[in-house]
């Protein structure tokens, strides 16, 4: 009844995509050893059938931290206590073709109240796409999957802000240095209330955000939706999701679709802390509500997400980068997670060195839905954004927006290898009172991994070098397979070697990622989508194939 890990040969026939960057043609180098590390595709492992509950068994329960911040008024508390409205599956709207004229133009699209903004790179829908479109999942609350709630105490678990983080908040928004940032992101409400700014304080930018909202409202008055504004050096992208408006001002070469996808991730991160239903109810009751009161302390999480969006290609590919690991070791770890079960435990996720190691999913869940890469990205960012999770065992509600944007899971987060804190166990339950039962699962998992010496083996694992692939003059590549049978229900993944010389410096890494983004936008152009691109640049030769 369980899906195992499927190991794939790099030479297996089948449709795939990737971008390769090579040196200019030269004499062939002697062949090197082929890649020895197993690059396995993770299957969505499943728990065995749940064990019958014994009514005579006493389970010690612990209440999670209070989910409401102290400054929420009694009126808003009573609002949150109202029953949730009926849930409906989110529909995604296909974006219009991007305009080729990029000088001082405003892109608008007729309004359609029955649909929502499209997900990342929604111009592609076939199985051979470079980036898989993220679709919102139908709500599963009636099946007991996901728990409704209000706000998350994750917002109160932040650590002391470092000076560099504080400097972004204190930055002078009138200075030239503020304008010269590569990318700005703003979040505001429909009433024009500031919610978040990547650089500078929201108070100092209140008038700027008011102008942004005025643009949105003016275009809406003509039954249109503002999508983007182009100037000679900047692209301004708008995304409206319910009562929230997200704006990106970028001087990079990224396409509008790529920038809109990044705004969508910011929206999802906010939803993961508050849930979509809670935000909607709050603004229905009080349109000029200051959402910063509920998001206090979450700025570091949003900043961390934007830093990852700039440096991690996982978001561009809508895929998860898994830790390269011998298939036998990964399989044995998955079996350990499969045996440590308790009622209402839905997901067991093991993360090592900020990369996914394995996931075990409850059997009945896999028949209806599965985790999307975006949910994994948000979880990885959340855990990596704060050192508070290294202090001990954390029990907190968390929303997975792509799985169910209106409900909370209860997450148990604990590191298995203190003080190094590189291997993190994440257990998601639908029972808010299951802390001690889930903590017992963690104890069993930890004991089994220590007995098998798994933690020390994981500690020795390193990413692989491009030279191990055995292709002469190849500098870097990304590979994401598409021919995985659907019955395996595996998480969308990609593999990529370490960035080595000449891409060792931060500047060169960013230049390489910009090249990938450029090739991605070319191959997924809405006006002229391509299957194969061979591009000769000043320093590299690039090949993209889907």
Tab-separated table of C-alpha atoms in Angstrom, residues 2-444:
chain	number	residue	atom	x	y	z
A	2	UNK	CA	2.970	2.331	0.277
A	3	UNK	CA	4.733	4.320	-2.407
A	4	UNK	CA	8.455	3.755	-2.295
A	5	UNK	CA	11.260	5.981	-3.433
A	6	UNK	CA	11.815	5.715	-7.131
A	7	UNK	CA	15.420	6.006	-8.178
A	8	UNK	CA	15.981	7.427	-11.618
A	9	UNK	CA	18.915	7.012	-13.978
A	10	UNK	CA	20.156	10.291	-15.411
A	11	UNK	CA	20.116	8.704	-18.854
A	12	UNK	CA	16.536	7.419	-18.646
A	13	UNK	CA	14.487	8.335	-21.662
A	14	UNK	CA	11.564	10.675	-21.180
A	15	UNK	CA	10.543	14.284	-21.412
A	16	UNK	CA	12.565	16.636	-19.215
A	17	UNK	CA	13.641	20.227	-18.985
A	18	UNK	CA	16.756	22.050	-17.948
A	19	UNK	CA	19.194	24.815	-18.650
A	20	UNK	CA	22.851	24.068	-19.233
A	21	UNK	CA	25.662	26.613	-19.137
A	22	UNK	CA	28.910	25.585	-20.770
A	23	UNK	CA	32.304	26.973	-21.570
A	24	UNK	CA	32.967	27.978	-25.173
A	25	UNK	CA	33.956	24.974	-27.330
A	26	UNK	CA	37.395	23.601	-26.425
A	27	UNK	CA	39.338	20.371	-26.415
A	28	UNK	CA	37.489	17.629	-24.596
A	29	UNK	CA	38.603	16.944	-21.075
A	30	UNK	CA	39.276	13.381	-19.975
A	31	UNK	CA	36.099	11.757	-18.719
A	32	UNK	CA	35.627	11.888	-14.954
A	33	UNK	CA	33.850	9.568	-12.602
A	34	UNK	CA	30.126	9.701	-12.936
A	35	UNK	CA	28.025	11.058	-10.121
A	36	UNK	CA	28.188	8.571	-7.281
A	37	UNK	CA	25.613	10.134	-5.022
A	38	UNK	CA	22.123	8.860	-5.585
A	39	UNK	CA	19.725	11.597	-6.735
A	40	UNK	CA	16.476	9.908	-5.861
A	41	UNK	CA	13.023	11.285	-6.438
A	42	UNK	CA	11.067	11.368	-3.223
A	43	UNK	CA	7.836	9.468	-3.251
A	44	UNK	CA	5.048	10.625	-0.979
A	45	UNK	CA	5.415	7.840	1.568
A	46	UNK	CA	2.310	6.905	3.486
A	47	UNK	CA	1.582	5.853	7.025
A	48	UNK	CA	0.075	2.391	7.498
A	49	UNK	CA	-3.540	2.104	8.495
A	50	UNK	CA	-4.182	4.011	11.734
A	51	UNK	CA	-4.219	2.016	14.945
A	52	UNK	CA	-7.523	1.693	16.791
A	53	UNK	CA	-7.872	4.158	19.688
A	54	UNK	CA	-8.008	2.655	23.147
A	55	UNK	CA	-10.606	4.570	25.145
A	56	UNK	CA	-8.913	3.611	28.407
A	57	UNK	CA	-5.650	5.255	27.375
A	58	UNK	CA	-4.989	8.634	28.949
A	59	UNK	CA	-3.199	11.181	26.762
A	60	UNK	CA	-1.628	14.257	28.370
A	61	UNK	CA	-2.611	17.357	26.396
A	62	UNK	CA	-1.118	20.803	26.184
A	63	UNK	CA	-2.916	23.897	24.998
A	64	UNK	CA	-1.095	25.747	22.202
A	65	UNK	CA	-0.046	29.316	22.769
A	66	UNK	CA	-2.787	31.928	22.668
A	67	UNK	CA	-3.398	32.672	19.017
A	68	UNK	CA	-4.631	36.231	19.504
A	69	UNK	CA	-2.239	39.115	20.083
A	70	UNK	CA	-2.931	41.276	23.121
A	71	UNK	CA	-3.845	44.375	21.165
A	72	UNK	CA	-6.804	42.856	19.316
A	73	UNK	CA	-10.027	44.460	20.487
A	74	UNK	CA	-12.899	42.530	22.006
A	75	UNK	CA	-15.006	43.363	18.997
A	76	UNK	CA	-12.464	41.748	16.673
A	77	UNK	CA	-12.250	38.723	18.943
A	78	UNK	CA	-15.997	38.195	18.688
A	79	UNK	CA	-15.672	38.577	14.946
A	80	UNK	CA	-13.093	35.815	14.813
A	81	UNK	CA	-15.409	33.592	16.818
A	82	UNK	CA	-18.091	33.686	14.128
A	83	UNK	CA	-18.562	30.499	12.125
A	84	UNK	CA	-16.556	30.285	8.926
A	85	UNK	CA	-18.445	30.663	5.703
A	86	UNK	CA	-18.733	27.819	3.261
A	87	UNK	CA	-15.487	27.150	1.522
A	88	UNK	CA	-15.038	27.004	-2.203
A	89	UNK	CA	-12.176	25.932	-4.389
A	90	UNK	CA	-10.061	28.792	-5.634
A	91	UNK	CA	-10.239	29.432	-9.351
A	92	UNK	CA	-7.229	30.723	-11.165
A	93	UNK	CA	-7.377	33.229	-13.942
A	94	UNK	CA	-5.078	33.082	-16.935
A	95	UNK	CA	-3.058	36.241	-17.354
A	96	UNK	CA	-3.245	38.232	-20.583
A	97	UNK	CA	-0.322	38.384	-22.965
A	98	UNK	CA	2.343	40.757	-21.738
A	99	UNK	CA	2.644	43.964	-23.806
A	100	UNK	CA	5.839	44.295	-25.798
A	101	UNK	CA	5.925	48.052	-25.385
A	102	UNK	CA	7.855	48.705	-22.180
A	103	UNK	CA	8.037	52.498	-21.926
A	104	UNK	CA	5.643	54.373	-19.652
A	105	UNK	CA	2.726	52.089	-20.449
A	106	UNK	CA	0.023	50.886	-18.075
A	107	UNK	CA	-1.196	47.312	-18.560
A	108	UNK	CA	-4.804	46.688	-17.590
A	109	UNK	CA	-7.238	43.824	-17.932
A	110	UNK	CA	-11.033	43.735	-17.650
A	111	UNK	CA	-12.217	42.811	-14.186
A	112	UNK	CA	-13.751	39.405	-13.560
A	113	UNK	CA	-15.101	38.975	-10.038
A	114	UNK	CA	-15.584	35.224	-10.492
A	115	UNK	CA	-11.874	34.461	-10.831
A	116	UNK	CA	-8.611	35.239	-9.117
A	117	UNK	CA	-5.136	36.143	-10.278
A	118	UNK	CA	-3.281	33.385	-12.027
A	119	UNK	CA	-0.631	31.382	-10.244
A	120	UNK	CA	3.033	31.301	-11.107
A	121	UNK	CA	3.637	31.200	-14.887
A	122	UNK	CA	0.106	30.244	-15.692
A	123	UNK	CA	0.703	30.635	-19.411
A	124	UNK	CA	1.823	26.999	-19.515
A	125	UNK	CA	-0.540	24.125	-18.810
A	126	UNK	CA	0.905	21.040	-20.502
A	127	UNK	CA	2.921	18.351	-18.738
A	128	UNK	CA	6.165	19.591	-20.288
A	129	UNK	CA	6.182	23.036	-18.776
A	130	UNK	CA	9.315	24.551	-17.235
A	131	UNK	CA	7.465	25.719	-14.133
A	132	UNK	CA	4.439	23.830	-12.905
A	133	UNK	CA	1.439	26.058	-12.287
A	134	UNK	CA	0.412	26.100	-8.640
A	135	UNK	CA	-3.265	25.478	-8.155
A	136	UNK	CA	-5.153	26.088	-4.966
A	137	UNK	CA	-6.490	22.829	-3.526
A	138	UNK	CA	-10.098	22.182	-2.727
A	139	UNK	CA	-10.865	22.574	0.923
A	140	UNK	CA	-10.676	19.389	2.959
A	141	UNK	CA	-11.947	20.551	6.296
A	142	UNK	CA	-15.057	18.428	6.057
A	143	UNK	CA	-12.731	15.412	5.982
A	144	UNK	CA	-10.933	16.556	9.117
A	145	UNK	CA	-7.841	17.747	7.251
A	146	UNK	CA	-6.857	21.187	8.477
A	147	UNK	CA	-8.127	22.994	11.542
A	148	UNK	CA	-9.748	26.394	11.509
A	149	UNK	CA	-8.143	29.059	13.632
A	150	UNK	CA	-7.340	32.710	13.956
A	151	UNK	CA	-3.787	34.024	14.211
A	152	UNK	CA	-0.542	32.141	14.740
A	153	UNK	CA	1.780	32.483	17.731
A	154	UNK	CA	4.606	32.122	15.240
A	155	UNK	CA	4.287	35.877	15.006
A	156	UNK	CA	5.402	36.119	18.626
A	157	UNK	CA	8.249	33.616	18.334
A	158	UNK	CA	10.645	35.981	16.563
A	159	UNK	CA	14.118	36.556	17.902
A	160	UNK	CA	15.962	39.776	18.589
A	161	UNK	CA	16.285	41.738	15.376
A	162	UNK	CA	19.849	41.987	14.147
A	163	UNK	CA	21.345	45.415	13.283
A	164	UNK	CA	21.268	44.670	9.541
A	165	UNK	CA	17.572	43.863	9.775
A	166	UNK	CA	16.906	47.035	11.740
A	167	UNK	CA	18.815	49.131	9.185
A	168	UNK	CA	16.285	48.177	6.480
A	169	UNK	CA	13.450	49.434	8.678
A	170	UNK	CA	15.273	52.683	9.517
A	171	UNK	CA	16.355	53.395	5.959
A	172	UNK	CA	15.690	56.912	4.687
A	173	UNK	CA	13.072	56.564	1.938
A	174	UNK	CA	14.078	59.933	0.452
A	175	UNK	CA	17.715	58.909	-0.078
A	176	UNK	CA	19.104	57.832	-3.431
A	177	UNK	CA	20.342	54.584	-1.862
A	178	UNK	CA	16.737	53.608	-1.115
A	179	UNK	CA	15.714	54.186	-4.740
A	180	UNK	CA	18.666	52.185	-6.022
A	181	UNK	CA	17.563	48.904	-4.464
A	182	UNK	CA	17.125	46.223	-7.099
A	183	UNK	CA	13.618	45.300	-5.995
A	184	UNK	CA	11.023	46.828	-3.680
A	185	UNK	CA	7.965	44.993	-2.380
A	186	UNK	CA	4.998	46.707	-0.731
A	187	UNK	CA	1.859	45.252	0.842
A	188	UNK	CA	-1.151	47.423	1.637
A	189	UNK	CA	-4.854	47.063	2.256
A	190	UNK	CA	-7.667	48.183	-0.028
A	191	UNK	CA	-8.095	51.198	2.248
A	192	UNK	CA	-4.481	52.203	1.529
A	193	UNK	CA	-3.223	51.164	4.992
A	194	UNK	CA	0.494	50.155	4.888
A	195	UNK	CA	1.147	46.555	5.918
A	196	UNK	CA	4.711	45.752	4.840
A	197	UNK	CA	7.678	47.252	3.012
A	198	UNK	CA	10.918	45.463	2.271
A	199	UNK	CA	13.005	48.634	2.712
A	200	UNK	CA	12.085	51.590	4.913
A	201	UNK	CA	9.347	51.899	7.492
A	202	UNK	CA	5.698	51.595	6.536
A	203	UNK	CA	4.895	54.906	8.260
A	204	UNK	CA	7.379	56.801	6.084
A	205	UNK	CA	5.911	55.190	2.967
A	206	UNK	CA	2.248	55.730	3.793
A	207	UNK	CA	1.852	58.495	1.194
A	208	UNK	CA	3.608	56.378	-1.461
A	209	UNK	CA	1.313	53.449	-0.773
A	210	UNK	CA	-1.651	55.823	-0.904
A	211	UNK	CA	-0.649	56.774	-4.458
A	212	UNK	CA	-0.388	53.081	-5.359
A	213	UNK	CA	-3.885	52.442	-4.042
A	214	UNK	CA	-5.157	55.482	-5.926
A	215	UNK	CA	-3.847	53.956	-9.165
A	216	UNK	CA	-5.550	50.651	-8.375
A	217	UNK	CA	-8.856	52.363	-7.545
A	218	UNK	CA	-8.757	54.615	-10.612
A	219	UNK	CA	-8.314	51.674	-12.974
A	220	UNK	CA	-10.974	49.669	-11.118
A	221	UNK	CA	-13.447	52.512	-11.618
A	222	UNK	CA	-13.282	51.734	-15.322
A	223	UNK	CA	-14.030	48.039	-14.745
A	224	UNK	CA	-10.397	47.101	-15.286
A	225	UNK	CA	-7.591	45.650	-13.166
A	226	UNK	CA	-4.148	47.229	-13.202
A	227	UNK	CA	-1.480	44.650	-13.895
A	228	UNK	CA	1.777	46.469	-14.551
A	229	UNK	CA	3.384	49.811	-15.292
A	230	UNK	CA	6.532	50.087	-17.403
A	231	UNK	CA	9.193	52.776	-17.445
A	232	UNK	CA	12.648	52.935	-18.969
A	233	UNK	CA	14.413	51.461	-15.936
A	234	UNK	CA	11.675	49.932	-13.768
A	235	UNK	CA	8.734	47.583	-13.956
A	236	UNK	CA	5.895	48.020	-11.469
A	237	UNK	CA	3.698	44.953	-10.966
A	238	UNK	CA	0.387	44.896	-9.060
A	239	UNK	CA	-1.352	41.892	-7.565
A	240	UNK	CA	-4.671	42.155	-5.739
A	241	UNK	CA	-5.723	39.202	-3.589
A	242	UNK	CA	-8.927	39.793	-1.673
A	243	UNK	CA	-8.511	42.821	0.620
A	244	UNK	CA	-4.715	42.929	0.114
A	245	UNK	CA	-2.803	44.721	-2.632
A	246	UNK	CA	0.804	43.723	-3.323
A	247	UNK	CA	3.149	45.858	-5.421
A	248	UNK	CA	6.651	45.121	-6.743
A	249	UNK	CA	8.956	47.796	-8.203
A	250	UNK	CA	11.883	46.091	-9.927
A	251	UNK	CA	14.886	47.180	-11.971
A	252	UNK	CA	15.845	43.560	-12.725
A	253	UNK	CA	15.340	41.778	-16.047
A	254	UNK	CA	12.627	39.537	-14.655
A	255	UNK	CA	9.399	39.213	-16.573
A	256	UNK	CA	6.063	40.439	-15.255
A	257	UNK	CA	4.962	36.830	-14.764
A	258	UNK	CA	8.029	36.098	-12.643
A	259	UNK	CA	7.542	39.201	-10.498
A	260	UNK	CA	3.852	38.449	-10.056
A	261	UNK	CA	4.765	34.932	-8.967
A	262	UNK	CA	7.047	36.377	-6.278
A	263	UNK	CA	4.242	38.624	-5.033
A	264	UNK	CA	2.037	35.559	-4.853
A	265	UNK	CA	4.601	33.895	-2.590
A	266	UNK	CA	4.553	36.935	-0.278
A	267	UNK	CA	0.773	36.676	-0.128
A	268	UNK	CA	0.973	32.953	0.646
A	269	UNK	CA	3.448	33.597	3.473
A	270	UNK	CA	1.019	36.059	5.056
A	271	UNK	CA	-1.803	33.535	4.652
A	272	UNK	CA	0.336	30.856	6.305
A	273	UNK	CA	0.389	32.964	9.473
A	274	UNK	CA	-3.185	34.293	9.536
A	275	UNK	CA	-5.279	32.174	7.101
A	276	UNK	CA	-7.256	33.588	4.207
A	277	UNK	CA	-10.600	33.276	5.984
A	278	UNK	CA	-9.427	35.293	9.002
A	279	UNK	CA	-8.098	38.127	6.844
A	280	UNK	CA	-11.316	38.264	4.837
A	281	UNK	CA	-13.502	38.397	7.957
A	282	UNK	CA	-11.400	41.126	9.557
A	283	UNK	CA	-11.610	43.444	6.556
A	284	UNK	CA	-15.269	42.708	5.963
A	285	UNK	CA	-15.915	44.004	9.459
A	286	UNK	CA	-13.429	46.897	9.435
A	287	UNK	CA	-12.034	47.923	6.036
A	288	UNK	CA	-9.398	50.294	7.460
A	289	UNK	CA	-8.036	47.764	9.976
A	290	UNK	CA	-4.247	47.939	10.498
A	291	UNK	CA	-3.126	44.376	9.765
A	292	UNK	CA	0.330	45.123	11.173
A	293	UNK	CA	-1.172	44.564	14.606
A	294	UNK	CA	-1.594	40.871	13.783
A	295	UNK	CA	1.633	40.585	11.763
A	296	UNK	CA	3.849	42.214	14.377
A	297	UNK	CA	7.165	40.335	14.442
A	298	UNK	CA	6.683	38.648	11.065
A	299	UNK	CA	8.765	41.166	9.067
A	300	UNK	CA	11.843	38.970	9.425
A	301	UNK	CA	9.962	36.020	7.912
A	302	UNK	CA	8.840	38.094	4.912
A	303	UNK	CA	12.324	39.563	4.474
A	304	UNK	CA	13.794	36.071	4.535
A	305	UNK	CA	11.324	34.929	1.891
A	306	UNK	CA	12.267	37.793	-0.434
A	307	UNK	CA	15.961	37.025	0.046
A	308	UNK	CA	15.299	33.412	-0.927
A	309	UNK	CA	13.300	34.499	-3.967
A	310	UNK	CA	16.373	36.402	-5.135
A	311	UNK	CA	18.871	33.610	-4.481
A	312	UNK	CA	17.075	30.238	-4.678
A	313	UNK	CA	15.993	28.866	-8.097
A	314	UNK	CA	13.477	26.542	-6.409
A	315	UNK	CA	10.875	29.307	-6.584
A	316	UNK	CA	11.506	29.945	-10.279
A	317	UNK	CA	11.109	26.255	-11.104
A	318	UNK	CA	8.215	25.655	-8.683
A	319	UNK	CA	10.090	22.590	-7.468
A	320	UNK	CA	11.844	21.392	-4.324
A	321	UNK	CA	15.613	20.961	-4.071
A	322	UNK	CA	16.188	17.756	-2.100
A	323	UNK	CA	19.325	16.819	-0.202
A	324	UNK	CA	21.404	14.384	-2.327
A	325	UNK	CA	21.401	11.169	-0.351
A	326	UNK	CA	22.003	7.473	-0.945
A	327	UNK	CA	18.648	5.898	-1.750
A	328	UNK	CA	19.140	3.167	0.857
A	329	UNK	CA	19.656	5.736	3.628
A	330	UNK	CA	16.703	7.849	2.514
A	331	UNK	CA	14.516	4.750	2.362
A	332	UNK	CA	15.475	3.627	5.869
A	333	UNK	CA	14.745	7.106	7.269
A	334	UNK	CA	11.366	7.131	5.542
A	335	UNK	CA	10.524	3.782	7.118
A	336	UNK	CA	11.360	5.199	10.548
A	337	UNK	CA	8.917	8.042	9.991
A	338	UNK	CA	6.265	5.616	8.740
A	339	UNK	CA	6.404	3.604	11.965
A	340	UNK	CA	6.117	6.613	14.292
A	341	UNK	CA	2.407	7.358	14.055
A	342	UNK	CA	-0.375	8.703	16.203
A	343	UNK	CA	-4.031	9.518	15.427
A	344	UNK	CA	-4.529	12.744	13.434
A	345	UNK	CA	-0.861	12.941	12.424
A	346	UNK	CA	-1.064	13.944	8.749
A	347	UNK	CA	2.472	14.825	7.624
A	348	UNK	CA	5.943	13.900	8.877
A	349	UNK	CA	8.635	16.020	7.218
A	350	UNK	CA	12.378	15.755	7.740
A	351	UNK	CA	14.564	18.676	6.700
A	352	UNK	CA	18.368	18.645	6.650
A	353	UNK	CA	20.669	21.563	5.872
A	354	UNK	CA	17.691	23.654	4.734
A	355	UNK	CA	16.786	21.036	2.124
A	356	UNK	CA	14.048	18.441	2.058
A	357	UNK	CA	15.097	14.934	3.054
A	358	UNK	CA	11.819	13.001	3.042
A	359	UNK	CA	8.059	13.323	3.588
A	360	UNK	CA	5.604	10.774	4.960
A	361	UNK	CA	1.930	11.464	4.342
A	362	UNK	CA	-1.187	9.916	5.904
A	363	UNK	CA	-2.745	7.393	3.527
A	364	UNK	CA	-6.230	8.894	3.220
A	365	UNK	CA	-4.752	12.338	2.493
A	366	UNK	CA	-2.819	11.186	-0.533
A	367	UNK	CA	-6.038	10.022	-2.184
A	368	UNK	CA	-7.375	13.580	-2.247
A	369	UNK	CA	-4.417	15.921	-2.270
A	370	UNK	CA	-0.725	16.313	-1.687
A	371	UNK	CA	1.698	18.986	-0.604
A	372	UNK	CA	2.704	21.427	-3.311
A	373	UNK	CA	6.264	22.777	-3.658
A	374	UNK	CA	5.072	26.239	-2.614
A	375	UNK	CA	3.928	24.919	0.774
A	376	UNK	CA	7.307	23.250	1.292
A	377	UNK	CA	9.089	26.501	0.334
A	378	UNK	CA	7.068	28.428	2.904
A	379	UNK	CA	7.824	25.868	5.609
A	380	UNK	CA	11.551	25.935	4.821
A	381	UNK	CA	11.584	29.731	4.925
A	382	UNK	CA	9.644	29.831	8.176
A	383	UNK	CA	12.043	27.434	9.911
A	384	UNK	CA	15.154	29.104	8.515
A	385	UNK	CA	14.037	32.678	9.220
A	386	UNK	CA	14.199	32.432	13.006
A	387	UNK	CA	16.597	30.779	15.438
A	388	UNK	CA	13.740	30.551	17.951
A	389	UNK	CA	12.936	27.080	16.627
A	390	UNK	CA	16.353	25.885	17.810
A	391	UNK	CA	15.488	26.577	21.453
A	392	UNK	CA	13.490	23.388	21.982
A	393	UNK	CA	10.130	21.895	21.029
A	394	UNK	CA	7.701	24.260	19.295
A	395	UNK	CA	3.938	23.593	19.057
A	396	UNK	CA	2.128	26.129	16.913
A	397	UNK	CA	-0.686	26.425	14.367
A	398	UNK	CA	0.355	26.965	10.764
A	399	UNK	CA	-1.600	27.225	7.509
A	400	UNK	CA	-0.548	25.600	4.233
A	401	UNK	CA	-2.071	27.985	1.668
A	402	UNK	CA	-1.924	25.675	-1.351
A	403	UNK	CA	-3.304	22.729	0.611
A	404	UNK	CA	-6.058	24.654	2.390
A	405	UNK	CA	-5.808	28.452	2.799
A	406	UNK	CA	-8.587	28.706	5.399
A	407	UNK	CA	-7.463	26.235	8.063
A	408	UNK	CA	-4.601	25.571	10.432
A	409	UNK	CA	-2.565	22.473	11.052
A	410	UNK	CA	-0.796	22.146	14.383
A	411	UNK	CA	2.937	21.910	13.828
A	412	UNK	CA	5.478	20.259	16.103
A	413	UNK	CA	8.964	21.564	15.257
A	414	UNK	CA	12.135	20.195	16.840
A	415	UNK	CA	15.793	19.834	15.859
A	416	UNK	CA	17.295	16.362	16.237
A	417	UNK	CA	20.969	17.367	16.376
A	418	UNK	CA	21.509	20.213	18.830
A	419	UNK	CA	23.604	22.321	19.033
A	420	UNK	CA	24.404	22.095	15.301
A	421	UNK	CA	20.676	22.291	14.464
A	422	UNK	CA	20.912	21.114	10.859
A	423	UNK	CA	18.325	18.281	10.973
A	424	UNK	CA	14.786	19.462	11.726
A	425	UNK	CA	11.699	17.302	12.245
A	426	UNK	CA	8.308	18.800	11.394
A	427	UNK	CA	5.144	16.898	12.360
A	428	UNK	CA	1.742	18.264	11.307
A	429	UNK	CA	-1.409	17.207	13.141
A	430	UNK	CA	-5.070	18.190	12.988
A	431	UNK	CA	-5.482	17.777	16.755
A	432	UNK	CA	-4.570	20.891	18.725
A	433	UNK	CA	-4.275	18.828	21.926
A	434	UNK	CA	-1.916	16.185	20.541
A	435	UNK	CA	1.353	17.825	21.619
A	436	UNK	CA	2.535	15.051	23.929
A	437	UNK	CA	1.403	12.295	21.561
A	438	UNK	CA	3.301	13.914	18.696
A	439	UNK	CA	6.310	14.558	20.952
A	440	UNK	CA	6.375	10.826	21.682
A	441	UNK	CA	6.547	10.187	17.917
A	442	UNK	CA	9.547	12.505	17.780
A	443	UNK	CA	11.229	10.565	20.590
A	444	UNK	CA	10.750	7.282	18.710
